[in-house]
PDB file of C-alpha atoms in Angstrom:
ATOM      1  CA  UNK A   1      70.740 -28.927  -8.989  1.00 67.00           C
ATOM      2  CA  UNK A   2      74.435 -28.126  -8.456  1.00 68.00           C
ATOM      3  CA  UNK A   3      75.220 -29.263 -11.994  1.00 78.00           C
ATOM      4  CA  UNK A   4      72.700 -26.803 -13.421  1.00 86.00           C
ATOM      5  CA  UNK A   5      74.053 -23.878 -11.360  1.00 87.00           C
ATOM      6  CA  UNK A   6      77.734 -24.672 -12.028  1.00 89.00           C
ATOM      7  CA  UNK A   7      78.483 -24.958  -8.307  1.00 87.00           C
ATOM      8  CA  UNK A   8      80.883 -27.764  -9.255  1.00 88.00           C
ATOM      9  CA  UNK A   9      83.334 -25.065 -10.399  1.00 88.00           C
ATOM     10  CA  UNK A  10      84.237 -24.310  -6.768  1.00 87.00           C
ATOM     11  CA  UNK A  11      85.056 -27.976  -6.181  1.00 88.00           C
ATOM     12  CA  UNK A  12      87.264 -28.030  -9.272  1.00 88.00           C
ATOM     13  CA  UNK A  13      89.000 -24.850  -8.121  1.00 87.00           C
ATOM     14  CA  UNK A  14      89.829 -26.572  -4.833  1.00 87.00           C
ATOM     15  CA  UNK A  15      91.058 -29.581  -6.824  1.00 85.00           C
ATOM     16  CA  UNK A  16      93.189 -27.107  -8.747  1.00 81.00           C
ATOM     17  CA  UNK A  17      95.853 -27.644 -11.337  1.00 85.00           C
ATOM     18  CA  UNK A  18      95.475 -28.655 -14.940  1.00 88.00           C
ATOM     19  CA  UNK A  19      93.062 -31.475 -14.046  1.00 90.00           C
ATOM     20  CA  UNK A  20      90.663 -29.103 -12.269  1.00 89.00           C
ATOM     21  CA  UNK A  21      90.706 -26.658 -15.193  1.00 89.00           C
ATOM     22  CA  UNK A  22      90.170 -29.385 -17.789  1.00 91.00           C
ATOM     23  CA  UNK A  23      87.260 -30.874 -15.830  1.00 90.00           C
ATOM     24  CA  UNK A  24      85.711 -27.411 -15.435  1.00 90.00           C
ATOM     25  CA  UNK A  25      85.893 -26.648 -19.150  1.00 92.00           C
ATOM     26  CA  UNK A  26      84.686 -30.093 -20.180  1.00 92.00           C
ATOM     27  CA  UNK A  27      81.632 -29.968 -17.908  1.00 92.00           C
ATOM     28  CA  UNK A  28      80.726 -26.393 -18.904  1.00 93.00           C
ATOM     29  CA  UNK A  29      80.973 -27.169 -22.627  1.00 94.00           C
ATOM     30  CA  UNK A  30      79.035 -30.440 -22.330  1.00 93.00           C
ATOM     31  CA  UNK A  31      76.302 -28.802 -20.233  1.00 91.00           C
ATOM     32  CA  UNK A  32      75.957 -25.866 -22.615  1.00 92.00           C
ATOM     33  CA  UNK A  33      75.819 -28.082 -25.703  1.00 92.00           C
ATOM     34  CA  UNK A  34      73.154 -30.284 -24.108  1.00 90.00           C
ATOM     35  CA  UNK A  35      70.943 -27.645 -22.459  1.00 87.00           C
ATOM     36  CA  UNK A  36      71.531 -24.496 -24.547  1.00 86.00           C
ATOM     37  CA  UNK A  37      68.002 -24.400 -25.936  1.00 82.00           C
ATOM     38  CA  UNK A  38      66.194 -26.182 -23.114  1.00 80.00           C
ATOM     39  CA  UNK A  39      62.927 -24.444 -22.218  1.00 76.00           C
ATOM     40  CA  UNK A  40      62.384 -25.947 -18.783  1.00 75.00           C
ATOM     41  CA  UNK A  41      63.521 -24.701 -15.364  1.00 74.00           C
ATOM     42  CA  UNK A  42      67.187 -24.561 -16.425  1.00 78.00           C
ATOM     43  CA  UNK A  43      66.795 -21.118 -17.943  1.00 81.00           C
ATOM     44  CA  UNK A  44      64.705 -19.454 -15.280  1.00 84.00           C
ATOM     45  CA  UNK A  45      66.458 -16.303 -14.171  1.00 87.00           C
ATOM     46  CA  UNK A  46      67.463 -17.693 -10.785  1.00 88.00           C
ATOM     47  CA  UNK A  47      69.327 -20.698 -12.222  1.00 89.00           C
ATOM     48  CA  UNK A  48      70.870 -18.756 -15.077  1.00 91.00           C
ATOM     49  CA  UNK A  49      71.950 -16.001 -12.654  1.00 92.00           C
ATOM     50  CA  UNK A  50      73.675 -18.527 -10.404  1.00 93.00           C
ATOM     51  CA  UNK A  51      75.404 -20.083 -13.418  1.00 93.00           C
ATOM     52  CA  UNK A  52      76.508 -16.670 -14.657  1.00 94.00           C
ATOM     53  CA  UNK A  53      77.863 -15.666 -11.224  1.00 94.00           C
ATOM     54  CA  UNK A  54      79.795 -18.934 -10.892  1.00 93.00           C
ATOM     55  CA  UNK A  55      81.229 -18.540 -14.397  1.00 94.00           C
ATOM     56  CA  UNK A  56      82.338 -14.965 -13.739  1.00 93.00           C
ATOM     57  CA  UNK A  57      83.953 -15.861 -10.413  1.00 92.00           C
ATOM     58  CA  UNK A  58      85.758 -18.853 -11.963  1.00 92.00           C
ATOM     59  CA  UNK A  59      86.676 -17.137 -15.225  1.00 92.00           C
ATOM     60  CA  UNK A  60      90.358 -16.505 -14.424  1.00 92.00           C
ATOM     61  CA  UNK A  61      90.788 -20.067 -13.151  1.00 91.00           C
ATOM     62  CA  UNK A  62      89.185 -21.623 -16.239  1.00 90.00           C
ATOM     63  CA  UNK A  63      90.983 -19.398 -18.757  1.00 90.00           C
ATOM     64  CA  UNK A  64      94.429 -19.635 -17.133  1.00 89.00           C
ATOM     65  CA  UNK A  65      95.609 -22.452 -19.435  1.00 87.00           C
ATOM     66  CA  UNK A  66      92.901 -22.319 -22.088  1.00 87.00           C
ATOM     67  CA  UNK A  67      93.638 -21.672 -25.740  1.00 91.00           C
ATOM     68  CA  UNK A  68      91.999 -18.844 -27.717  1.00 93.00           C
ATOM     69  CA  UNK A  69      89.264 -21.110 -29.097  1.00 94.00           C
ATOM     70  CA  UNK A  70      88.266 -22.293 -25.598  1.00 93.00           C
ATOM     71  CA  UNK A  71      88.309 -18.739 -24.232  1.00 93.00           C
ATOM     72  CA  UNK A  72      86.099 -17.643 -27.144  1.00 95.00           C
ATOM     73  CA  UNK A  73      83.686 -20.495 -26.341  1.00 95.00           C
ATOM     74  CA  UNK A  74      83.562 -19.483 -22.649  1.00 94.00           C
ATOM     75  CA  UNK A  75      82.942 -15.854 -23.657  1.00 94.00           C
ATOM     76  CA  UNK A  76      80.157 -17.046 -25.969  1.00 95.00           C
ATOM     77  CA  UNK A  77      78.555 -18.927 -23.060  1.00 94.00           C
ATOM     78  CA  UNK A  78      78.843 -15.831 -20.842  1.00 94.00           C
ATOM     79  CA  UNK A  79      77.276 -13.624 -23.535  1.00 94.00           C
ATOM     80  CA  UNK A  80      74.480 -16.145 -24.053  1.00 93.00           C
ATOM     81  CA  UNK A  81      73.743 -15.977 -20.315  1.00 93.00           C
ATOM     82  CA  UNK A  82      73.861 -12.168 -20.325  1.00 93.00           C
ATOM     83  CA  UNK A  83      71.299 -12.014 -23.134  1.00 92.00           C
ATOM     84  CA  UNK A  84      68.987 -14.569 -21.518  1.00 90.00           C
ATOM     85  CA  UNK A  85      69.148 -12.960 -18.067  1.00 91.00           C
ATOM     86  CA  UNK A  86      68.555  -9.399 -19.287  1.00 90.00           C
ATOM     87  CA  UNK A  87      65.723 -10.553 -21.559  1.00 89.00           C
ATOM     88  CA  UNK A  88      63.969 -12.551 -18.830  1.00 87.00           C
ATOM     89  CA  UNK A  89      64.474  -9.831 -16.202  1.00 87.00           C
ATOM     90  CA  UNK A  90      62.539  -7.426 -18.403  1.00 84.00           C
ATOM     91  CA  UNK A  91      59.386  -9.462 -17.697  1.00 86.00           C
ATOM     92  CA  UNK A  92      59.818  -9.836 -13.938  1.00 85.00           C
ATOM     93  CA  UNK A  93      58.034  -7.748 -11.372  1.00 83.00           C
ATOM     94  CA  UNK A  94      60.266  -6.090  -8.754  1.00 77.00           C
ATOM     95  CA  UNK A  95      58.783  -8.183  -5.940  1.00 77.00           C
ATOM     96  CA  UNK A  96      59.776 -11.430  -7.669  1.00 83.00           C
ATOM     97  CA  UNK A  97      63.445 -10.526  -8.259  1.00 86.00           C
ATOM     98  CA  UNK A  98      65.867 -12.389  -5.991  1.00 87.00           C
ATOM     99  CA  UNK A  99      69.118 -11.036  -4.602  1.00 88.00           C
ATOM    100  CA  UNK A 100      71.018 -13.521  -6.790  1.00 91.00           C
ATOM    101  CA  UNK A 101      69.424 -12.002  -9.858  1.00 91.00           C
ATOM    102  CA  UNK A 102      70.320  -8.471  -8.734  1.00 90.00           C
ATOM    103  CA  UNK A 103      73.921  -9.608  -8.115  1.00 92.00           C
ATOM    104  CA  UNK A 104      73.958 -11.071 -11.637  1.00 93.00           C
ATOM    105  CA  UNK A 105      72.656  -7.766 -13.044  1.00 91.00           C
ATOM    106  CA  UNK A 106      75.419  -5.870 -11.224  1.00 91.00           C
ATOM    107  CA  UNK A 107      78.026  -8.276 -12.653  1.00 92.00           C
ATOM    108  CA  UNK A 108      76.498  -7.915 -16.132  1.00 91.00           C
ATOM    109  CA  UNK A 109      76.863  -4.140 -15.854  1.00 89.00           C
ATOM    110  CA  UNK A 110      80.508  -4.689 -14.817  1.00 87.00           C
ATOM    111  CA  UNK A 111      81.082  -6.866 -17.897  1.00 84.00           C
ATOM    112  CA  UNK A 112      79.592  -4.149 -20.110  1.00 84.00           C
ATOM    113  CA  UNK A 113      81.681  -1.443 -18.366  1.00 83.00           C
ATOM    114  CA  UNK A 114      78.441   0.431 -17.675  1.00 83.00           C
ATOM    115  CA  UNK A 115      78.141   0.031 -13.910  1.00 79.00           C
ATOM    116  CA  UNK A 116      76.927   3.267 -12.355  1.00 78.00           C
ATOM    117  CA  UNK A 117      74.944   4.478  -9.399  1.00 74.00           C
ATOM    118  CA  UNK A 118      71.581   4.126 -11.239  1.00 78.00           C
ATOM    119  CA  UNK A 119      71.415   0.496 -10.161  1.00 83.00           C
ATOM    120  CA  UNK A 120      71.255   1.727  -6.544  1.00 86.00           C
ATOM    121  CA  UNK A 121      67.551   2.448  -7.094  1.00 85.00           C
ATOM    122  CA  UNK A 122      66.870  -1.146  -8.176  1.00 83.00           C
ATOM    123  CA  UNK A 123      68.773  -2.485  -5.183  1.00 88.00           C
ATOM    124  CA  UNK A 124      66.947  -0.148  -2.785  1.00 89.00           C
ATOM    125  CA  UNK A 125      63.584  -1.235  -4.229  1.00 87.00           C
ATOM    126  CA  UNK A 126      64.550  -4.891  -3.836  1.00 87.00           C
ATOM    127  CA  UNK A 127      65.539  -4.294  -0.224  1.00 89.00           C
ATOM    128  CA  UNK A 128      62.302  -2.440   0.554  1.00 91.00           C
ATOM    129  CA  UNK A 129      60.208  -5.204  -1.006  1.00 90.00           C
ATOM    130  CA  UNK A 130      61.996  -8.209   0.504  1.00 89.00           C
ATOM    131  CA  UNK A 131      63.074  -6.980   3.938  1.00 91.00           C
ATOM    132  CA  UNK A 132      60.552  -6.194   6.681  1.00 91.00           C
ATOM    133  CA  UNK A 133      60.711  -3.316   9.179  1.00 90.00           C
ATOM    134  CA  UNK A 134      62.714  -5.502  11.607  1.00 89.00           C
ATOM    135  CA  UNK A 135      65.412  -6.098   8.948  1.00 89.00           C
ATOM    136  CA  UNK A 136      64.456  -9.741   8.498  1.00 90.00           C
ATOM    137  CA  UNK A 137      63.978 -11.328   5.098  1.00 89.00           C
ATOM    138  CA  UNK A 138      60.233 -11.688   4.508  1.00 87.00           C
ATOM    139  CA  UNK A 139      60.470 -15.465   4.036  1.00 87.00           C
ATOM    140  CA  UNK A 140      61.404 -15.600   7.738  1.00 88.00           C
ATOM    141  CA  UNK A 141      63.820 -18.352   6.830  1.00 87.00           C
ATOM    142  CA  UNK A 142      67.248 -17.770   8.386  1.00 86.00           C
ATOM    143  CA  UNK A 143      69.020 -19.473   5.469  1.00 86.00           C
ATOM    144  CA  UNK A 144      67.315 -17.206   2.910  1.00 88.00           C
ATOM    145  CA  UNK A 145      68.122 -14.250   5.175  1.00 90.00           C
ATOM    146  CA  UNK A 146      71.816 -15.236   5.188  1.00 90.00           C
ATOM    147  CA  UNK A 147      71.899 -15.736   1.395  1.00 90.00           C
ATOM    148  CA  UNK A 148      70.257 -12.358   0.840  1.00 92.00           C
ATOM    149  CA  UNK A 149      72.724 -10.693   3.209  1.00 93.00           C
ATOM    150  CA  UNK A 150      75.680 -12.400   1.508  1.00 93.00           C
ATOM    151  CA  UNK A 151      74.554 -11.113  -1.902  1.00 93.00           C
ATOM    152  CA  UNK A 152      74.088  -7.582  -0.558  1.00 94.00           C
ATOM    153  CA  UNK A 153      77.614  -7.662   0.881  1.00 94.00           C
ATOM    154  CA  UNK A 154      78.927  -8.905  -2.463  1.00 94.00           C
ATOM    155  CA  UNK A 155      77.145  -6.052  -4.272  1.00 93.00           C
ATOM    156  CA  UNK A 156      78.605  -3.547  -1.805  1.00 94.00           C
ATOM    157  CA  UNK A 157      82.106  -4.966  -2.398  1.00 94.00           C
ATOM    158  CA  UNK A 158      81.687  -4.638  -6.175  1.00 92.00           C
ATOM    159  CA  UNK A 159      80.619  -1.013  -5.721  1.00 91.00           C
ATOM    160  CA  UNK A 160      83.634  -0.361  -3.503  1.00 91.00           C
ATOM    161  CA  UNK A 161      85.958  -1.907  -6.089  1.00 90.00           C
ATOM    162  CA  UNK A 162      84.583   0.379  -8.818  1.00 87.00           C
ATOM    163  CA  UNK A 163      84.476   3.460  -6.533  1.00 89.00           C
ATOM    164  CA  UNK A 164      80.723   3.809  -6.864  1.00 87.00           C
ATOM    165  CA  UNK A 165      78.843   5.272  -3.949  1.00 89.00           C
ATOM    166  CA  UNK A 166      76.414   2.847  -2.321  1.00 88.00           C
ATOM    167  CA  UNK A 167      73.088   4.027  -1.023  1.00 90.00           C
ATOM    168  CA  UNK A 168      72.494   4.582   2.674  1.00 93.00           C
ATOM    169  CA  UNK A 169      69.626   2.065   2.541  1.00 92.00           C
ATOM    170  CA  UNK A 170      72.042  -0.663   1.404  1.00 92.00           C
ATOM    171  CA  UNK A 171      74.581   0.194   4.104  1.00 93.00           C
ATOM    172  CA  UNK A 172      71.980   0.357   6.876  1.00 94.00           C
ATOM    173  CA  UNK A 173      70.314  -2.900   5.861  1.00 93.00           C
ATOM    174  CA  UNK A 174      73.604  -4.795   5.698  1.00 93.00           C
ATOM    175  CA  UNK A 175      74.358  -3.653   9.240  1.00 94.00           C
ATOM    176  CA  UNK A 176      70.845  -4.391  10.521  1.00 93.00           C
ATOM    177  CA  UNK A 177      70.605  -7.787   8.819  1.00 93.00           C
ATOM    178  CA  UNK A 178      74.003  -8.773  10.220  1.00 90.00           C
ATOM    179  CA  UNK A 179      72.784  -7.830  13.699  1.00 89.00           C
ATOM    180  CA  UNK A 180      69.640  -9.926  13.215  1.00 89.00           C
ATOM    181  CA  UNK A 181      71.739 -12.873  12.044  1.00 85.00           C
ATOM    182  CA  UNK A 182      73.941 -12.499  15.112  1.00 82.00           C
ATOM    183  CA  UNK A 183      70.910 -13.052  17.363  1.00 83.00           C
ATOM    184  CA  UNK A 184      70.525 -16.542  15.895  1.00 79.00           C
ATOM    185  CA  UNK A 185      73.983 -17.541  17.058  1.00 74.00           C
ATOM    186  CA  UNK A 186      74.406 -20.653  19.226  1.00 72.00           C
ATOM    187  CA  UNK A 187      76.374 -20.586  22.492  1.00 75.00           C
ATOM    188  CA  UNK A 188      79.372 -22.088  20.657  1.00 76.00           C
ATOM    189  CA  UNK A 189      79.254 -19.067  18.272  1.00 73.00           C
ATOM    190  CA  UNK A 190      78.109 -21.155  15.280  1.00 72.00           C
ATOM    191  CA  UNK A 191      75.142 -20.117  13.194  1.00 65.00           C
ATOM    192  CA  UNK A 192      72.066 -22.351  12.881  1.00 61.00           C
ATOM    193  CA  UNK A 193      72.507 -23.063   9.172  1.00 59.00           C
TER     194      UNK A 193
END
């Protein structure tokens, strides 16, 4: 699963140097060539959103010693993901959209230089659908709760970076969900994850 979500990019970043960059590029290009037109689970919006997020967050690392042809290929892969994600998201119902997919949509808007406060409505709807009145993720799985909270914090940080006002619902839910997560803390202050 980690291969199909490009989570290996974080390992290669820790490895660092020219070797880490070369391995990152090689694996991205090989994966894309092999699975570009695959119709199975690899292109569901959740997997493609995770891949897109990992590519965006590793972009500077990968392109730091890449030539123009390699950078163009990486940009082509990013654009391919943008088109697939936006196309597939058009068919999804709001109650089936995950926080990872919303984070990917926010990053896509950043890439297009069209991020504005209109996306606040989508985020607020997602929060209202997936969070119960006690500020717990409706799966009642603490790991899913933590992932959802992490993505909301990431969205808030992107909004802060671009000086876009976040909604009060987002702010309140981040605070409430953090408080709920704190109640699951062990005596040694570690979280049960």
